[in-house]
Coordinates of C-alpha atoms in Angstrom, one line a residue:
X1 CA 61.5 18.1 -54.9
X2 CA 59.9 19.3 -51.8
X3 CA 57.5 22.5 -51.4
X4 CA 57.6 25.0 -49.0
X5 CA 54.5 26.5 -47.6
X6 CA 54.1 30.2 -48.8
X7 CA 53.9 31.2 -44.9
X8 CA 56.7 29.4 -44.1
X9 CA 58.9 30.6 -47.6
X10 CA 58.2 34.4 -45.9
X11 CA 59.6 33.2 -42.8
X12 CA 63.0 31.8 -44.1
X13 CA 65.1 34.8 -44.2
X14 CA 64.9 34.9 -40.4
X15 CA 65.8 31.9 -39.9
X16 CA 69.1 32.3 -41.4
X17 CA 69.9 35.3 -38.7
X18 CA 69.3 32.9 -35.3
X19 CA 71.9 30.7 -34.1
X20 CA 70.2 27.8 -32.1
X21 CA 71.7 27.1 -28.4
X22 CA 69.6 24.2 -28.5
X23 CA 72.7 21.4 -28.4
X24 CA 72.5 18.4 -30.9
X25 CA 70.4 15.9 -29.4
X26 CA 71.9 12.4 -28.7
X27 CA 70.4 9.1 -29.8
X28 CA 68.0 8.2 -27.3
X29 CA 68.2 5.8 -24.7
X30 CA 65.4 3.0 -25.0
X31 CA 63.8 1.6 -22.0
X32 CA 64.0 -2.1 -23.3
X33 CA 66.8 -2.9 -25.8
X34 CA 65.4 -6.0 -27.8
X35 CA 67.4 -8.8 -27.3
X36 CA 68.8 -9.0 -31.2
X37 CA 70.8 -5.9 -30.4
X38 CA 71.3 -6.5 -26.9
X39 CA 72.8 -10.0 -27.3
X40 CA 74.4 -9.1 -31.1
X41 CA 77.9 -10.1 -29.9
X42 CA 76.6 -13.4 -28.6
X43 CA 74.4 -14.2 -31.4
X44 CA 77.6 -13.2 -34.3
X45 CA 80.4 -15.3 -31.9
X46 CA 77.1 -18.5 -31.4
X47 CA 76.9 -18.3 -35.4
X48 CA 80.9 -18.9 -36.1
X49 CA 81.3 -21.4 -32.7
X50 CA 78.8 -24.1 -33.8
X51 CA 78.9 -24.9 -37.9
X52 CA 77.1 -27.8 -37.5
X53 CA 73.5 -29.2 -39.3
X54 CA 70.7 -26.0 -39.1
X55 CA 67.4 -26.5 -40.1
X56 CA 66.3 -24.5 -43.1
X57 CA 67.0 -20.5 -42.9
X58 CA 68.2 -21.0 -39.3
X59 CA 70.8 -18.8 -37.8
X60 CA 72.1 -20.9 -35.3
X61 CA 72.3 -24.7 -35.1
X62 CA 69.7 -26.0 -32.4
X63 CA 72.3 -26.8 -30.2
X64 CA 73.6 -23.0 -30.2
X65 CA 70.1 -21.6 -30.0
X66 CA 70.0 -23.2 -26.5
X67 CA 73.3 -22.5 -25.2
X68 CA 72.0 -18.7 -26.4
X69 CA 68.9 -19.4 -24.0
X70 CA 70.6 -21.3 -21.0
X71 CA 74.2 -19.7 -21.2
X72 CA 77.2 -21.7 -21.1
X73 CA 77.3 -22.5 -17.4
X74 CA 79.8 -19.8 -16.7
X75 CA 82.6 -21.5 -19.5
X76 CA 84.3 -19.6 -21.9
X77 CA 83.7 -20.5 -25.5
X78 CA 86.4 -20.4 -28.1
X79 CA 85.5 -20.2 -31.7
X80 CA 87.5 -23.6 -33.5
X81 CA 90.7 -22.7 -34.7
X82 CA 90.8 -21.2 -38.8
X83 CA 87.2 -19.8 -38.2
X84 CA 86.5 -16.3 -39.5
X85 CA 86.4 -14.0 -36.8
X86 CA 83.3 -11.7 -37.5
X87 CA 84.4 -7.8 -36.4
X88 CA 84.1 -7.2 -33.4
X89 CA 83.5 -10.6 -31.8
X90 CA 86.2 -11.7 -29.6
X91 CA 87.6 -15.3 -30.2
X92 CA 86.2 -16.3 -26.3
X93 CA 83.4 -15.7 -25.0
X94 CA 80.9 -16.3 -22.0
X95 CA 77.9 -17.0 -22.5
X96 CA 74.8 -15.0 -20.5
X97 CA 72.2 -17.3 -18.9
X98 CA 69.2 -15.4 -19.9
X99 CA 66.5 -17.9 -18.8
X100 CA 65.9 -19.4 -15.6
X101 CA 64.4 -22.7 -16.1
X102 CA 64.7 -26.6 -17.1
X103 CA 67.1 -27.2 -20.0
X104 CA 65.0 -29.8 -21.0
X105 CA 62.0 -27.2 -21.6
X106 CA 64.4 -24.7 -23.5
X107 CA 65.6 -28.6 -26.0
X108 CA 62.1 -29.9 -26.5
X109 CA 61.0 -26.1 -27.6
X110 CA 63.7 -25.9 -30.2
X111 CA 63.1 -29.7 -31.4
X112 CA 59.6 -28.4 -32.1
X113 CA 60.6 -25.3 -33.8
X114 CA 63.0 -27.5 -36.2
X115 CA 60.3 -29.7 -36.6
X116 CA 58.5 -26.7 -38.4
X117 CA 55.1 -27.4 -35.7
X118 CA 53.9 -24.6 -33.9
X119 CA 55.5 -24.3 -30.2
X120 CA 52.6 -22.9 -27.6
X121 CA 53.5 -22.1 -24.6
X122 CA 51.5 -22.1 -21.4
X123 CA 51.2 -21.6 -17.6
X124 CA 50.8 -18.9 -15.0
X125 CA 51.2 -14.7 -15.5
X126 CA 55.1 -13.7 -14.7
X127 CA 56.7 -17.4 -15.7
X128 CA 58.6 -15.9 -18.7
X129 CA 57.1 -17.4 -21.5
X130 CA 57.7 -14.0 -23.6
X131 CA 60.9 -13.6 -22.7
X132 CA 61.5 -17.5 -23.8
X133 CA 59.7 -16.7 -27.2
X134 CA 61.6 -13.8 -27.6
X135 CA 64.7 -15.6 -27.3
X136 CA 63.9 -18.7 -29.3
X137 CA 62.6 -16.2 -32.3
X138 CA 65.9 -14.0 -32.3
X139 CA 67.9 -17.1 -31.9
X140 CA 66.2 -19.2 -35.1
X141 CA 65.6 -16.0 -37.2
X142 CA 68.1 -12.5 -35.9
X143 CA 64.7 -10.8 -34.5
X144 CA 61.9 -11.0 -32.1
X145 CA 59.9 -8.4 -33.7
X146 CA 57.3 -10.4 -35.7
X147 CA 54.7 -10.2 -32.7
X148 CA 50.8 -9.7 -33.0
X149 CA 49.6 -9.3 -29.3
X150 CA 46.3 -11.0 -28.8
X151 CA 43.4 -9.3 -27.4
X152 CA 39.7 -9.1 -27.8
X153 CA 40.4 -6.4 -30.0
X154 CA 42.8 -8.0 -32.1
X155 CA 41.3 -8.7 -35.7
X156 CA 42.1 -11.2 -38.7
X157 CA 43.7 -8.7 -41.0
X158 CA 46.3 -8.3 -37.9
X159 CA 47.1 -12.1 -38.7
X160 CA 47.2 -12.1 -42.3
X161 CA 47.6 -8.6 -44.0
X162 CA 45.8 -5.4 -44.4
X163 CA 46.1 -2.7 -47.0
X164 CA 47.2 1.0 -47.6
X165 CA 43.4 2.1 -48.3
X166 CA 45.5 5.3 -50.5
X167 CA 46.9 3.5 -52.5
X168 CA 44.2 0.8 -52.8
X169 CA 42.2 4.0 -54.3
X170 CA 44.3 5.0 -56.5
X171 CA 45.6 1.7 -57.9
X172 CA 43.2 -1.0 -57.0
X173 CA 44.4 -4.2 -55.0
X174 CA 48.3 -4.7 -55.6
X175 CA 50.9 -5.9 -54.0
X176 CA 52.3 -2.9 -53.2
X177 CA 48.7 -2.0 -51.6
X178 CA 49.1 -4.8 -49.6
X179 CA 50.3 -4.5 -45.5
X180 CA 51.7 -7.8 -44.3
X181 CA 51.4 -8.9 -41.1
X182 CA 54.1 -9.4 -38.8
X183 CA 52.7 -13.1 -39.5
X184 CA 52.6 -13.3 -43.9
X185 CA 56.1 -11.4 -42.9
X186 CA 57.8 -14.3 -41.1
X187 CA 56.3 -16.3 -44.0
X188 CA 57.8 -14.8 -46.4
X189 CA 61.1 -14.4 -44.9
X190 CA 61.0 -17.9 -43.4
X191 CA 61.1 -16.4 -40.1
X192 CA 59.6 -16.8 -36.8
X193 CA 56.3 -15.3 -35.9
X194 CA 55.1 -14.5 -32.1
X195 CA 51.1 -14.5 -31.0
X196 CA 51.1 -13.5 -27.5
X197 CA 48.0 -14.2 -25.1
X198 CA 46.7 -16.5 -28.2
X199 CA 43.6 -17.4 -26.1
X200 CA 42.3 -13.8 -25.6
X201 CA 41.9 -13.2 -29.0
X202 CA 38.2 -14.0 -30.0
X203 CA 37.5 -17.6 -32.0
X204 CA 37.0 -16.4 -35.2
X205 CA 40.5 -14.7 -34.9
X206 CA 42.2 -17.8 -33.6
X207 CA 40.7 -20.0 -36.5
X208 CA 42.2 -18.2 -38.9
X209 CA 45.6 -19.7 -37.6
X210 CA 44.2 -23.2 -38.1
X211 CA 44.7 -23.3 -42.0
X212 CA 47.8 -21.2 -42.1
X213 CA 49.4 -23.7 -39.4
X214 CA 47.9 -26.5 -41.8
X215 CA 48.5 -25.7 -44.9
X216 CA 51.3 -23.2 -44.6
X217 CA 50.4 -19.9 -47.0
X218 CA 47.6 -17.4 -46.8
X219 CA 45.2 -16.9 -50.0
X220 CA 44.7 -13.1 -50.5
X221 CA 41.5 -13.6 -52.5
X222 CA 41.4 -9.6 -53.6
X223 CA 44.5 -10.4 -55.8
X224 CA 43.0 -13.6 -57.7
X225 CA 44.3 -14.3 -61.4
X226 CA 47.9 -12.9 -60.3
X227 CA 51.1 -14.4 -58.8
X228 CA 50.4 -12.9 -55.4
X229 CA 47.3 -14.7 -54.9
X230 CA 48.6 -17.0 -52.5
X231 CA 51.5 -16.3 -50.1
X232 CA 53.3 -19.3 -49.5
X233 CA 55.6 -20.0 -46.1
X234 CA 59.3 -19.8 -47.0
X235 CA 61.2 -23.0 -45.4
X236 CA 61.8 -22.0 -41.8
X237 CA 59.1 -20.2 -41.2
X238 CA 57.3 -21.1 -37.6
X239 CA 54.8 -19.6 -35.0
X240 CA 55.4 -19.1 -31.4
X241 CA 52.0 -18.1 -29.5
X242 CA 51.6 -18.0 -25.7
X243 CA 48.8 -18.3 -23.4
X244 CA 47.9 -17.8 -19.5
X245 CA 46.6 -20.4 -17.5
X246 CA 44.6 -17.9 -16.0
X247 CA 43.1 -16.9 -19.2
X248 CA 41.5 -20.6 -19.5
X249 CA 37.8 -20.6 -21.1
X250 CA 38.5 -16.8 -21.9
X251 CA 38.5 -17.7 -25.7
X252 CA 39.0 -21.2 -25.5
X253 CA 41.4 -23.1 -28.5
X254 CA 39.0 -25.1 -30.5
X255 CA 40.5 -29.0 -30.6
X256 CA 41.6 -28.3 -34.4
X257 CA 44.1 -25.3 -33.2
X258 CA 44.8 -27.8 -29.9
X259 CA 46.4 -29.9 -33.0
X260 CA 48.9 -27.4 -34.6
X261 CA 50.6 -26.7 -31.5
X262 CA 53.2 -29.0 -29.7
X263 CA 52.2 -27.3 -25.6
X264 CA 55.1 -27.0 -23.5
X265 CA 54.3 -25.4 -20.0
X266 CA 56.6 -23.2 -18.2
X267 CA 56.3 -23.3 -14.6
X268 CA 57.8 -21.4 -11.7
X269 CA 61.2 -21.1 -11.0
X270 CA 61.6 -24.1 -8.3
X271 CA 64.5 -23.3 -6.5
X272 CA 65.0 -20.0 -3.7
X273 CA 68.1 -19.0 -4.6
X274 CA 67.9 -18.6 -8.3
X275 CA 64.5 -16.7 -8.2
X276 CA 66.6 -14.5 -5.7
X277 CA 69.3 -14.1 -7.9
X278 CA 67.2 -13.2 -11.0
X279 CA 64.8 -10.8 -9.0
X280 CA 68.3 -9.0 -7.8
X281 CA 69.5 -8.7 -11.4
X282 CA 66.6 -7.9 -12.9
X283 CA 65.4 -5.2 -10.6
X284 CA 68.9 -3.9 -10.4
X285 CA 68.5 -3.4 -14.5
X286 CA 65.1 -1.6 -14.2
X287 CA 66.4 0.5 -11.5
X288 CA 70.0 1.3 -12.8
X289 CA 68.1 2.7 -15.9
X290 CA 66.0 5.2 -14.4
X291 CA 69.6 6.4 -13.2
X292 CA 69.1 5.4 -9.4
X293 CA 71.2 3.1 -7.7
X294 CA 69.6 -0.5 -6.6
X295 CA 70.2 -0.3 -2.6
X296 CA 67.9 -3.2 -1.4
X297 CA 69.7 -5.8 1.2
X298 CA 69.9 -9.1 0.1
X299 CA 68.0 -10.3 3.4
X300 CA 65.4 -8.2 2.2
X301 CA 65.2 -9.4 -1.5
X302 CA 65.0 -12.9 0.3
X303 CA 62.2 -12.3 2.5
X304 CA 60.7 -11.0 -0.4
X305 CA 61.1 -13.6 -2.7
X306 CA 60.2 -16.4 0.5
X307 CA 56.8 -14.6 1.1
X308 CA 56.1 -14.3 -2.2
X309 CA 57.1 -18.1 -2.7
X310 CA 55.0 -19.4 0.4
X311 CA 51.9 -17.3 -0.9
X312 CA 52.6 -18.8 -4.6
X313 CA 52.7 -22.1 -3.7
X314 CA 50.2 -22.3 -0.4
X315 CA 53.3 -24.0 1.9
X316 CA 56.2 -22.6 3.4
X317 CA 59.5 -23.5 2.9
X318 CA 59.3 -25.3 6.9
X319 CA 56.3 -27.1 5.8
X320 CA 53.4 -24.9 7.3
X321 CA 50.0 -24.5 5.5
X322 CA 49.6 -21.1 4.0
X323 CA 46.5 -19.8 2.4
X324 CA 46.5 -19.2 -1.4
X325 CA 45.6 -15.6 -2.5
X326 CA 43.3 -15.4 -5.3
X327 CA 46.1 -13.2 -7.5
X328 CA 49.6 -14.5 -9.1
X329 CA 52.5 -13.7 -7.0
X330 CA 54.9 -14.5 -9.8
X331 CA 58.5 -13.8 -10.1
X332 CA 57.7 -10.9 -12.9
X333 CA 55.5 -8.9 -9.6
X334 CA 58.1 -9.6 -7.4
X335 CA 60.9 -7.8 -9.7
X336 CA 58.1 -5.1 -9.9
X337 CA 58.7 -5.0 -5.9
X338 CA 61.9 -4.9 -5.5
X339 CA 62.2 -2.6 -8.2
X340 CA 59.6 0.1 -6.0
X341 CA 61.6 -1.0 -2.9
X342 CA 65.0 0.7 -4.5
X343 CA 63.6 3.5 -6.4
X344 CA 62.0 4.5 -2.7
X345 CA 65.4 4.0 -0.9
X346 CA 67.1 5.7 -4.0
X347 CA 64.4 8.8 -3.8
X348 CA 63.5 9.1 -0.3
X349 CA 66.9 8.2 1.7
X350 CA 66.4 8.0 5.4
X351 CA 63.0 8.3 5.6
X352 CA 62.0 4.7 6.3
X353 CA 64.2 1.7 6.5
X354 CA 63.5 -0.3 3.3
X355 CA 62.1 -3.8 4.9
X356 CA 59.6 -1.8 6.7
X357 CA 58.3 -0.5 3.2
X358 CA 57.6 -4.2 2.5
X359 CA 54.3 -5.1 3.8
X360 CA 52.8 -2.5 2.1
X361 CA 53.8 -3.2 -1.0
X362 CA 52.4 -7.1 -0.8
X363 CA 49.7 -6.2 0.2
X364 CA 49.0 -4.1 -3.0
X365 CA 50.3 -7.2 -4.4
X366 CA 47.9 -9.5 -3.0
X367 CA 44.5 -7.9 -3.3
X368 CA 44.7 -6.8 -6.4
X369 CA 42.0 -9.3 -7.7
X370 CA 40.3 -9.7 -4.4
X371 CA 40.2 -7.3 -1.4
X372 CA 39.5 -10.3 0.0
X373 CA 43.0 -11.2 0.1
X374 CA 44.2 -8.9 2.7
X375 CA 43.2 -11.1 5.2
X376 CA 44.4 -14.3 3.7
X377 CA 47.6 -12.1 3.5
X378 CA 46.9 -11.3 7.1
X379 CA 46.6 -15.2 7.8
X380 CA 50.1 -15.5 6.1
X381 CA 51.7 -12.6 8.7
X382 CA 50.3 -14.4 11.9
X383 CA 51.6 -18.1 10.9
X384 CA 55.2 -18.4 9.3
X385 CA 55.7 -14.8 10.0
X386 CA 55.1 -14.7 13.5
X387 CA 56.9 -18.4 14.0
X388 CA 59.8 -17.5 12.1
X389 CA 60.1 -14.5 14.2
X390 CA 60.2 -16.1 17.4
X391 CA 62.5 -18.9 16.1
X392 CA 64.8 -15.5 16.3
X393 CA 65.3 -14.0 12.8
X394 CA 65.9 -10.6 13.0
X395 CA 64.3 -9.8 9.5
X396 CA 60.8 -11.8 10.3
X397 CA 61.0 -10.2 14.1
X398 CA 60.7 -6.6 12.1
X399 CA 58.6 -7.8 9.7
X400 CA 56.2 -9.4 12.4
X401 CA 56.1 -5.7 13.9
X402 CA 54.8 -4.2 11.1
X403 CA 52.0 -6.4 11.1
X404 CA 49.4 -3.5 11.9
X405 CA 50.5 -1.8 8.1
X406 CA 48.3 -4.4 6.7
X407 CA 45.5 -3.5 8.8
X408 CA 44.4 -0.8 6.6

């Protein structure tokens, strides 16, 4: 029974005569919806669609996992005859493509997880490693939330377990007082745990993963002599880690830990049209969450993505040499710039042409790591931008005329 403090009891009669004018608050809108909720219909459909063999504890077959991640190529899939259709799930469904990349890469990732070997996704920042790990874990075990974010401050407890100190002091070490980490929770459920930026963790913290991945158990010395002294991994448990190539050497992984993982490199999107479409869809979604319309012309988006690709690769689409800046010109950064342009168009309509804002945003991106990169961006303007303007492109002519913006 809840005890009301005396000072609140004295005021209680007054509250019965006051009528609130505040409406009932609706369910708050979240900025990001977890994939297990956002794609719940697709997951339920694919579970019924493909009744083939599944690894232990998997929600979907390996083939269905790949379909969930890569989509059905615009084809409507139809549930087989005689299959019980879950409530709210249609009999036909086009599965949305969520990851823009190599299908063979995704298939290798799925095979790695099915073989109970750790999966390490490596690549430059902004290549959707985290998104891919979220999608894989969602499709395999139904949740992407069992995650540890690697930092220099990550401790071994965050990979294994901690304690509820109030219970620990009251009754001593017990299973009730133990606070399971996301990794330990995944082990007990037979699910997928995720460790983001594993090379950001200190070497002694990384070492905790070596025995965990090889022995598939976590020892709890404080509970020695009880059945809970060893936590064994249930069938289906596995781990996905991510690491940025730019972080190489921050906390270099030991050879022993590397041997516990299959490495898969997630590279930039190779196709201009595919990257432009992704930037458009992702930026549109973020802007619409803010309640603003997306009003960026396709010509502006193509110029934005083209500039990012040229600077990222050190060579333009025409084959002209470009001096690469030290910062990473990632697709994720391009999405951020596209979203900023759209918000500027929505909140400051008519003040300036959206294309005129692009040079300033590019300058802010390239000199993020090294102020000297501003000179490299001016070199890009004096090279490919000028040449495209001379070839008659109206978009690039406008950008060339805005070169003075880069002098700031």
